[in-house]
Coordinates of N, CA and C in Angstrom, one line a residue:
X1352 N 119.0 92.5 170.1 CA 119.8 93.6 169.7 C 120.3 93.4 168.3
X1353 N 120.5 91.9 168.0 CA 120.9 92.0 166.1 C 119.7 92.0 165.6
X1354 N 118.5 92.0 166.1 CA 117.8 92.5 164.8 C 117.8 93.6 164.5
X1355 N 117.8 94.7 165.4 CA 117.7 95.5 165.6 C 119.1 96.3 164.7
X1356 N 120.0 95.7 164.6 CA 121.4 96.0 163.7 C 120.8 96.0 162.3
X1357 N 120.5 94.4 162.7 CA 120.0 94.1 160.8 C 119.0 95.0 160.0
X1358 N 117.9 96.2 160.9 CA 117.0 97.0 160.5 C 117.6 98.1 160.5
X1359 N 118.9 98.3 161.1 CA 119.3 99.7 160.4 C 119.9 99.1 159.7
X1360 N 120.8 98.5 159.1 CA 121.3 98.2 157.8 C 120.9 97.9 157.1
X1361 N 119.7 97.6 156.8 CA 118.9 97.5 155.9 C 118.8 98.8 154.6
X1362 N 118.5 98.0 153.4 CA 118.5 99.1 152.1 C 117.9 100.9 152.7
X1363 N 118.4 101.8 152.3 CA 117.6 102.9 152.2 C 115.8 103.1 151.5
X1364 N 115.8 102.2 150.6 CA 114.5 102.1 149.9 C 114.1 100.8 150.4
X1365 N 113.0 100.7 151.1 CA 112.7 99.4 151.7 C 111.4 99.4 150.7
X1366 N 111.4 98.1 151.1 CA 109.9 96.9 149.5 C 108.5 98.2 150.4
X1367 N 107.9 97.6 149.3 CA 106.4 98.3 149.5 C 105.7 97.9 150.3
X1368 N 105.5 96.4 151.0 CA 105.3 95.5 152.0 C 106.0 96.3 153.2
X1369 N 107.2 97.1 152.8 CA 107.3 97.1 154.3 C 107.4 98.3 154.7
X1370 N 106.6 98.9 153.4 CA 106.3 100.7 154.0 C 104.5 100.5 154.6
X1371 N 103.9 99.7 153.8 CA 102.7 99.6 154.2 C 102.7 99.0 155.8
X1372 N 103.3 99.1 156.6 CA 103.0 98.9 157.9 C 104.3 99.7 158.4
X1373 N 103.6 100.3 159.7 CA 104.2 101.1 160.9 C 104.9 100.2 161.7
X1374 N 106.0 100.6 162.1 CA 106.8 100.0 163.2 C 107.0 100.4 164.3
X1375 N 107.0 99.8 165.5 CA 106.3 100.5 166.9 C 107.4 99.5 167.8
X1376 N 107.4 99.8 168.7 CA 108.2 99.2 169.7 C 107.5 98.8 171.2
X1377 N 106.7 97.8 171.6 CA 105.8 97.4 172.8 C 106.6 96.5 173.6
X1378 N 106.4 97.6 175.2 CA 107.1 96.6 176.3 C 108.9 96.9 176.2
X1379 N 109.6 97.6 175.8 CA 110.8 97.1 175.5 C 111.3 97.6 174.0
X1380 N 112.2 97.8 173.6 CA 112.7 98.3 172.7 C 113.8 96.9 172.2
X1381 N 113.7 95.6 173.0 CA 113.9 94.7 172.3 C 112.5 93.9 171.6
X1382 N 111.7 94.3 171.7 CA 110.3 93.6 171.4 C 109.4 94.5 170.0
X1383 N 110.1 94.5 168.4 CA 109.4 94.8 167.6 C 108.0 94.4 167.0
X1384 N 107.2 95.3 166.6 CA 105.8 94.6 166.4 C 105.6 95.3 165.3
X1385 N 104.6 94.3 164.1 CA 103.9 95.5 163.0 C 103.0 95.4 162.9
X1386 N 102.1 96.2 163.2 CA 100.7 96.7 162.6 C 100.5 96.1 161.2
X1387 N 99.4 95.3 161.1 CA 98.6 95.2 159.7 C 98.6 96.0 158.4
X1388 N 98.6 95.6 157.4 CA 98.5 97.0 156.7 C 97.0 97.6 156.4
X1389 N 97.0 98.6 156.1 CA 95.8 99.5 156.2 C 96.2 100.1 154.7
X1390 N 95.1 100.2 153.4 CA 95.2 100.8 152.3 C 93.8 101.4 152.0
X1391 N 93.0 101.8 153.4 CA 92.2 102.3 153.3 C 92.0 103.9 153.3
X1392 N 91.3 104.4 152.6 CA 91.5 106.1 153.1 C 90.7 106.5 153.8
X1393 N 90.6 108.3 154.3 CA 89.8 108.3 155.5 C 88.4 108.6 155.0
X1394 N 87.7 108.7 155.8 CA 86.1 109.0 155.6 C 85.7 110.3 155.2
X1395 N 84.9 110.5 154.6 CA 84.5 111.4 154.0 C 83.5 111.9 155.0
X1396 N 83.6 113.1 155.2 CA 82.8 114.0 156.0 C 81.6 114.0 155.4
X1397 N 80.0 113.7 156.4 CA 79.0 113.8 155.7 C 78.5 115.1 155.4
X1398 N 78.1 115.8 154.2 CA 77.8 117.5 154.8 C 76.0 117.2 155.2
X1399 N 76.3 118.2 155.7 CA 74.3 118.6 156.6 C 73.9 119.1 155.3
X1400 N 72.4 118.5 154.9 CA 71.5 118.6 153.8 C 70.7 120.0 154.9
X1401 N 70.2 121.0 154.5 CA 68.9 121.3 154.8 C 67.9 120.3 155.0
X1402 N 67.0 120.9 156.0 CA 65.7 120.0 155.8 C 64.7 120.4 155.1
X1403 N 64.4 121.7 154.5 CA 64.2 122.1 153.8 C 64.0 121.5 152.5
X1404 N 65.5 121.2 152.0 CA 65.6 120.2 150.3 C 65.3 119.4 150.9
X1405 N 65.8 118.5 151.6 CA 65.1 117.1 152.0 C 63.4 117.1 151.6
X1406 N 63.0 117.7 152.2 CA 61.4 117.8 152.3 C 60.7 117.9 150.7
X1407 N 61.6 118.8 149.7 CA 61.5 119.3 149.0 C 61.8 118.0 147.7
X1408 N 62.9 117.7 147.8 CA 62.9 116.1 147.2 C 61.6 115.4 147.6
X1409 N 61.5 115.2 148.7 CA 60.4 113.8 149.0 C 59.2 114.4 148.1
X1410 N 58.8 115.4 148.1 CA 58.0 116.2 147.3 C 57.7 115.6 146.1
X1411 N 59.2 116.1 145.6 CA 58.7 116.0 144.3 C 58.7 114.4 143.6
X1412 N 59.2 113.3 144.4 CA 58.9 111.8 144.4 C 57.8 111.3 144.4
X1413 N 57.4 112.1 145.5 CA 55.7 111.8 145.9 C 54.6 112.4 144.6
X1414 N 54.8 113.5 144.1 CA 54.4 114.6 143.3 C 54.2 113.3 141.7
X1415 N 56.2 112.5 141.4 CA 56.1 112.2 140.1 C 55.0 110.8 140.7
X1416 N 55.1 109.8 142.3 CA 54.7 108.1 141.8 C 52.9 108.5 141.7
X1417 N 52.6 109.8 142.2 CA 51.2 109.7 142.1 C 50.6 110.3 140.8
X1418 N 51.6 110.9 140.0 CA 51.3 110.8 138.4 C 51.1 110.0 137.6
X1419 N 52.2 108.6 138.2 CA 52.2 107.6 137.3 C 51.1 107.2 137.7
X1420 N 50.6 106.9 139.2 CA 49.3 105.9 139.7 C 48.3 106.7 138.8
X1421 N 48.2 108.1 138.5 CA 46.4 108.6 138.2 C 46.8 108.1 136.5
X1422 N 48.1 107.9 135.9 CA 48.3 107.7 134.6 C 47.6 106.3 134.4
X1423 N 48.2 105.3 135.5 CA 47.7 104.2 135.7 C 46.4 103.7 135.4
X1424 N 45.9 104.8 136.7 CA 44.3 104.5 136.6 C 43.7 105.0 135.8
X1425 N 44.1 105.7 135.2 CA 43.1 106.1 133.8 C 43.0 105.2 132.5
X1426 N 44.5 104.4 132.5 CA 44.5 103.9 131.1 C 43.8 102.6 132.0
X1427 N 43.8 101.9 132.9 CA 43.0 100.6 133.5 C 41.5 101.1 133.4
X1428 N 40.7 101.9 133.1 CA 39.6 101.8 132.7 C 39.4 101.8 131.1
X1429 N 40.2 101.5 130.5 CA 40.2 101.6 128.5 C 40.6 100.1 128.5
X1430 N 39.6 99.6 128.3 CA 39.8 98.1 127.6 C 40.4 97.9 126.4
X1431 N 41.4 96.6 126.3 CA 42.0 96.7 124.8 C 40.9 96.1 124.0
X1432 N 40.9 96.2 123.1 CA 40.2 95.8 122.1 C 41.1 94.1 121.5
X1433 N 40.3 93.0 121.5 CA 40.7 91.7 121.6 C 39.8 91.1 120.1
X1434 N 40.3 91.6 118.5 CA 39.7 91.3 117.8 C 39.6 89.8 117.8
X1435 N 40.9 89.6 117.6 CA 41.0 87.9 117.5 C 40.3 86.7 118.0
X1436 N 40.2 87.0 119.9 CA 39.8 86.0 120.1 C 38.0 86.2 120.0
X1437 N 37.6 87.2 119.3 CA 36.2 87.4 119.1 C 35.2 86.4 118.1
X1438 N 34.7 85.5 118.2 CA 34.0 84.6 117.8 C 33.1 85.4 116.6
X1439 N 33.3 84.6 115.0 CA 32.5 85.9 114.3 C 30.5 84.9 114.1
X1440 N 29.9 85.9 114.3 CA 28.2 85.5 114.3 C 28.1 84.3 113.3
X1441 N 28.5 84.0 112.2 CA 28.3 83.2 111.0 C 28.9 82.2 112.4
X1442 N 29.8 81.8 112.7 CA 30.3 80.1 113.2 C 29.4 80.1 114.2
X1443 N 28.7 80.8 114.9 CA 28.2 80.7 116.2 C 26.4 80.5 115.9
X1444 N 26.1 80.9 114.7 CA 25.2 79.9 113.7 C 25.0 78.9 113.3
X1445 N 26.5 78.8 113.1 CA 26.6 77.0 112.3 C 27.5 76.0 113.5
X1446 N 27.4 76.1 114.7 CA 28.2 75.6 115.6 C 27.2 74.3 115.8
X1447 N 26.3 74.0 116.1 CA 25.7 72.5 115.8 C 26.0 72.1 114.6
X1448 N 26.0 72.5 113.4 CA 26.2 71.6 112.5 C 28.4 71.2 112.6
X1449 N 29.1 72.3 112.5 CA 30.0 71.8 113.3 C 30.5 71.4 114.2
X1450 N 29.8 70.9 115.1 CA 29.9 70.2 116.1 C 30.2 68.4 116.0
X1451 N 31.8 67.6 116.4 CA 31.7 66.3 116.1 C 31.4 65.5 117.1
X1452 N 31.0 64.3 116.4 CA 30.2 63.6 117.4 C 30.9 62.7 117.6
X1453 N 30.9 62.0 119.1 CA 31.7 61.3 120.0 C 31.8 59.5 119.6
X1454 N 30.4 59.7 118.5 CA 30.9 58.0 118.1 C 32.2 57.3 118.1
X1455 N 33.4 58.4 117.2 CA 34.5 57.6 116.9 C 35.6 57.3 118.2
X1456 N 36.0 55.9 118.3 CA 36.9 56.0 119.6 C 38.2 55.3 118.6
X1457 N 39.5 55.9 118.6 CA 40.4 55.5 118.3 C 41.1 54.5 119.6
X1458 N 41.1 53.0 119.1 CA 41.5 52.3 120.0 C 43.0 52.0 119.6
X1459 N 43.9 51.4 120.9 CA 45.6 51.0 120.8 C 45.4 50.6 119.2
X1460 N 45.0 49.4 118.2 CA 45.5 49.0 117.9 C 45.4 50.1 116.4
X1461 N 44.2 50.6 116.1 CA 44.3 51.7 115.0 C 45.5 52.9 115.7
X1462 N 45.5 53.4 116.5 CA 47.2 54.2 116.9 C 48.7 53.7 116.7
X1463 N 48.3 52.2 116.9 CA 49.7 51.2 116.1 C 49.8 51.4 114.7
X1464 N 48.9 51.2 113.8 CA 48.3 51.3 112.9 C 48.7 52.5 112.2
X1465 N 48.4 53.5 113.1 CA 48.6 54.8 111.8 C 50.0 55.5 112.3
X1466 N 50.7 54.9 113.5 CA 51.9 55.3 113.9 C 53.1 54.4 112.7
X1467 N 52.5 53.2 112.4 CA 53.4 52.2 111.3 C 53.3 52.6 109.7
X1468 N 52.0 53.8 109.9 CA 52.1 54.2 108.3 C 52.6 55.5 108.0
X1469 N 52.7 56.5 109.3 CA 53.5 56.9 108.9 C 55.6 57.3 108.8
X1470 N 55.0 56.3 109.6 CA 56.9 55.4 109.3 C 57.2 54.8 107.9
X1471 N 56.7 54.5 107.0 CA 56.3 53.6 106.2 C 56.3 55.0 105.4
X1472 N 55.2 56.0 105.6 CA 55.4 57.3 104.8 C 57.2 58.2 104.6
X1473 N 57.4 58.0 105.6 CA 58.6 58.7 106.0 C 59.5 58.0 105.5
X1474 N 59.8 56.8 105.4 CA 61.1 55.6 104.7 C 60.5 55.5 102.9
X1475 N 59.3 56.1 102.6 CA 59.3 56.4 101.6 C 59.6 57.8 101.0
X1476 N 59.3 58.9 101.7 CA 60.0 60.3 100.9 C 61.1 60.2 101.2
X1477 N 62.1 59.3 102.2 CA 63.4 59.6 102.0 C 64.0 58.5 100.9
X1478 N 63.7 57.7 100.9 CA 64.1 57.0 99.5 C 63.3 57.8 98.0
X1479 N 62.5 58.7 97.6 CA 62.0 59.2 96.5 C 63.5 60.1 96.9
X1480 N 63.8 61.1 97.5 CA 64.7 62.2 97.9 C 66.0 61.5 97.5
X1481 N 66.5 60.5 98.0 CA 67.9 59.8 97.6 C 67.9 59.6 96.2
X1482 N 66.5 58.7 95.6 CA 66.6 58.7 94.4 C 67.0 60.0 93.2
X1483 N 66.1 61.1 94.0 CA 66.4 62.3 92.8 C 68.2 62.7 93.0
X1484 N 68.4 62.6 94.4 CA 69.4 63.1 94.5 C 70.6 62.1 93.7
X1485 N 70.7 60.8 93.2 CA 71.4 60.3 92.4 C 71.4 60.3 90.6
X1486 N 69.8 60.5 90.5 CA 69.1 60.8 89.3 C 70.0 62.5 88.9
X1487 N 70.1 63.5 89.6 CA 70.8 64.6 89.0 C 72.4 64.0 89.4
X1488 N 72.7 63.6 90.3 CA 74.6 62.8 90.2 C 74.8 62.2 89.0
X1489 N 74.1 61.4 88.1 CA 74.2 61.1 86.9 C 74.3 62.0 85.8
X1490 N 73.2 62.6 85.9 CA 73.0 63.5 84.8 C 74.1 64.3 84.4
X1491 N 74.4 65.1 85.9 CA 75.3 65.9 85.8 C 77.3 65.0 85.4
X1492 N 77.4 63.9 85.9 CA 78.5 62.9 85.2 C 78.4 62.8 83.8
X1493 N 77.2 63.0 83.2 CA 77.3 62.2 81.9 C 77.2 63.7 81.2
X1494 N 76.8 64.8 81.7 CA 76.9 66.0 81.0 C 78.7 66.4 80.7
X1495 N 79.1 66.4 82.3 CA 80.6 66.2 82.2 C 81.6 65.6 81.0
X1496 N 80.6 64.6 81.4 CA 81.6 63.5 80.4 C 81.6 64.2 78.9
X1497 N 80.7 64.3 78.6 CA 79.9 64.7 77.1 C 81.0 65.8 76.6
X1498 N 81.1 66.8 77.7 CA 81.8 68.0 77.7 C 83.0 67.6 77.2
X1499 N 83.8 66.7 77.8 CA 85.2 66.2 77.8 C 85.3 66.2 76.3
X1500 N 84.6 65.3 76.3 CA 84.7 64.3 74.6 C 84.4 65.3 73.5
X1501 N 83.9 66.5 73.9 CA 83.3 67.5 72.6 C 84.6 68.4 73.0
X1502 N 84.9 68.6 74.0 CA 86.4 69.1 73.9 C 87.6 68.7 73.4
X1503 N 87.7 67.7 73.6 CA 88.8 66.4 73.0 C 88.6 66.8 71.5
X1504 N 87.5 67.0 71.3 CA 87.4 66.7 69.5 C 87.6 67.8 68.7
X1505 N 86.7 68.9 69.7 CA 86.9 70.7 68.7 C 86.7 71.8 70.0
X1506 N 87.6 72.6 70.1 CA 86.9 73.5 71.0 C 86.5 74.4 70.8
X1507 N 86.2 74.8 69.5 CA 84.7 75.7 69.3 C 83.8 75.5 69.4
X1508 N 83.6 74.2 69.0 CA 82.1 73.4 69.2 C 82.1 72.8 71.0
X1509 N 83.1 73.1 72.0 CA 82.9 73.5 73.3 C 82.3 74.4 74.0
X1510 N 83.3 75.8 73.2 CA 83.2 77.0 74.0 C 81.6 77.4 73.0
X1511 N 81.1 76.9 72.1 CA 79.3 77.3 71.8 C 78.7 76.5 72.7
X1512 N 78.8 75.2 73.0 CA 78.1 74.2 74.0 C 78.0 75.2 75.4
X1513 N 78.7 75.4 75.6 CA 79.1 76.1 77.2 C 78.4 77.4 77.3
X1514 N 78.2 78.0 76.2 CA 77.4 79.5 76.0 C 75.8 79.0 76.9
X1515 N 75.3 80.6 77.6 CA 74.1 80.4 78.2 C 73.0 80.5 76.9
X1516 N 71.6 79.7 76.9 CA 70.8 79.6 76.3 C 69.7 80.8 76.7
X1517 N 70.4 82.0 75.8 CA 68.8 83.0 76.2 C 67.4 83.1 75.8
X1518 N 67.5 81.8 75.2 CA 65.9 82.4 74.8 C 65.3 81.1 75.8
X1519 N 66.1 80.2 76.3 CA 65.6 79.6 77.8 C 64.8 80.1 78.3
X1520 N 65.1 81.7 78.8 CA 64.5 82.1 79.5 C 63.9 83.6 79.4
X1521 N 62.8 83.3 78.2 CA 62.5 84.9 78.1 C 62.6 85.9 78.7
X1522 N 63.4 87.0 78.2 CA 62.7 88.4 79.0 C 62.5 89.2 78.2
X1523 N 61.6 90.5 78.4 CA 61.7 91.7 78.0 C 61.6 92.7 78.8
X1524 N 62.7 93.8 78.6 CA 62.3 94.9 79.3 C 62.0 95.7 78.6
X1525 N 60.9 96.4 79.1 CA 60.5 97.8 78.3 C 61.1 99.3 79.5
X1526 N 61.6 100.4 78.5 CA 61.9 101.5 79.0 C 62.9 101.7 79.5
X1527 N 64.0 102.4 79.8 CA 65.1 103.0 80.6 C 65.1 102.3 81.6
X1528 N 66.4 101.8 82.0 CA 66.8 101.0 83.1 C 67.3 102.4 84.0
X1529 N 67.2 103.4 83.6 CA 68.0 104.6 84.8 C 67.2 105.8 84.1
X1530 N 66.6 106.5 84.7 CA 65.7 107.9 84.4 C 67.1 108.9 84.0
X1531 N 67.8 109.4 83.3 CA 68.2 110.9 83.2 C 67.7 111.8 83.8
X1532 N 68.3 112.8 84.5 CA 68.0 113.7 85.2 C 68.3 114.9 84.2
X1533 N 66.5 115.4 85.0 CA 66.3 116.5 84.0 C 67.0 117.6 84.2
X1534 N 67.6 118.7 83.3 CA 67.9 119.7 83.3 C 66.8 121.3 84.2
X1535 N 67.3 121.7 85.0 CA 67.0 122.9 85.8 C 65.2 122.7 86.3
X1536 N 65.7 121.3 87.0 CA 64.3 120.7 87.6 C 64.8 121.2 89.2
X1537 N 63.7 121.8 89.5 CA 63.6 122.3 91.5 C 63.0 120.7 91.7
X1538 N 63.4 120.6 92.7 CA 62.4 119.0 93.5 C 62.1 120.4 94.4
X1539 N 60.4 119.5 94.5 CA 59.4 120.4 95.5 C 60.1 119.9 96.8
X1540 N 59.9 121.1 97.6 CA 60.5 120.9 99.2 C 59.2 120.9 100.2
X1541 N 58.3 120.1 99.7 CA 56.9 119.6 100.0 C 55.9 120.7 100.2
X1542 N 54.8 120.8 100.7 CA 53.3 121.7 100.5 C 53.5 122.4 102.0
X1543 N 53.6 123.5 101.9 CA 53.6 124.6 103.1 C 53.5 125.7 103.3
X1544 N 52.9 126.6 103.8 CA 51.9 128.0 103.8 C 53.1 128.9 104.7
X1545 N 54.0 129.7 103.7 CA 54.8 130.6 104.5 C 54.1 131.6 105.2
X1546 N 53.7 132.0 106.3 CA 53.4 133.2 107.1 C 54.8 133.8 107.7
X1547 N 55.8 133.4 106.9 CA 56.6 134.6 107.4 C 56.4 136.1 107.3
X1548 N 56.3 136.9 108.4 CA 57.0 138.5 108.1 C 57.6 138.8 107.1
X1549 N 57.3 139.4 106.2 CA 57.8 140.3 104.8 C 58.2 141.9 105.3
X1550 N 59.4 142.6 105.7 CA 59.9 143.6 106.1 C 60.1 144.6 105.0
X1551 N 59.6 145.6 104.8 CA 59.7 146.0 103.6 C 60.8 147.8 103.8

């Protein structure tokens, strides 16, 4: 009986939890129960198709996959054309003479051998590569430096040092770098044979 106090006294606006379930009373009106909640909606009525359109679809499905199949079969009788892997008459002439012969056997210890030289290759271009790469770290320090010291002394005879050297690097251009546009020029609106109607 006091629960039953405590649910009518309860707020006017009850939580969302406790609208989404129905309250029922089983056995007794001292015995409350709640239903699960349900946030489902109802079912949609199927409507009746004709059988008519039904028929009429399968049609036209059947109509499009045996288009594609005769599209199919037509292009599977057209062979591609495989220039590449086509062997040309000149090598297939000279194919005994290049043809090598099985004398040479490379045994373990020539594979040690040429596996140790080119390690031996490789610890040498990266030592030639370090070297250049310190050979321009110098260059470029002692150009620096140069700079300082011709600064320190005059800096006109800097800011001429510093100027780019054009005749370093030849160029010539001949002719207008930008065409002027000519005065009361039509651009052609390309080659085409009006047969329009002339209404006179």
């Amino acid at each position: 009986m006091s629960l039953m106090f405590s649910l009518l006294r309860a707020p006017l606006a009850p939580s969302k939890a406790f609208l989404a379930h129905s309250l029922h009373t089983a056995a007794g009106p001292s015995c409350f129960r709640f239903t699960p909640a349900l946030f489902a909606e109802p079912l949609k009525k199927k409507r009746k198709i004709d059988p008519q359109v039904l028929k009429q679809r399968e049609d036209r499905k059947r109509k499009r996959l045996e288009k594609q199949i005769r599209r199919l079969e037509k292009n599977a009788r057209q062979l591609k054309p495989v220039e590449d892997l086509q062997v040309p008459i000149e090598l297939l002439d000279q194919q005994a003479q290049r043809r090598r012969t099985q004398g040479v056997k490379v045994t373990p210890a020539m594979q040690d051998e040429r596996v140790l030289l080119e390690k031996q290759w490789a610890k040498f271009k990266m030592q030639e590569k370090l070297g250049d790469y310190q050979l321009i770290d110098r260059v470029l320090a002692a150009q620096t430096k140069a700079l300082n010291e011709l600064r320190f002394e005059s800096e006109a005879l800097y800011q001429a040092a510093i100027q780019p050297d054009l005749a370093l690097v030849p160029l010539k251009a001949v002719g207008p770098v930008a065409t002027p546009p000519i005065r009361g020029y039509e651009m052609p609106d390309g080659e085409y044979i009006d047969i329009s109607k002339k209404w006179e």
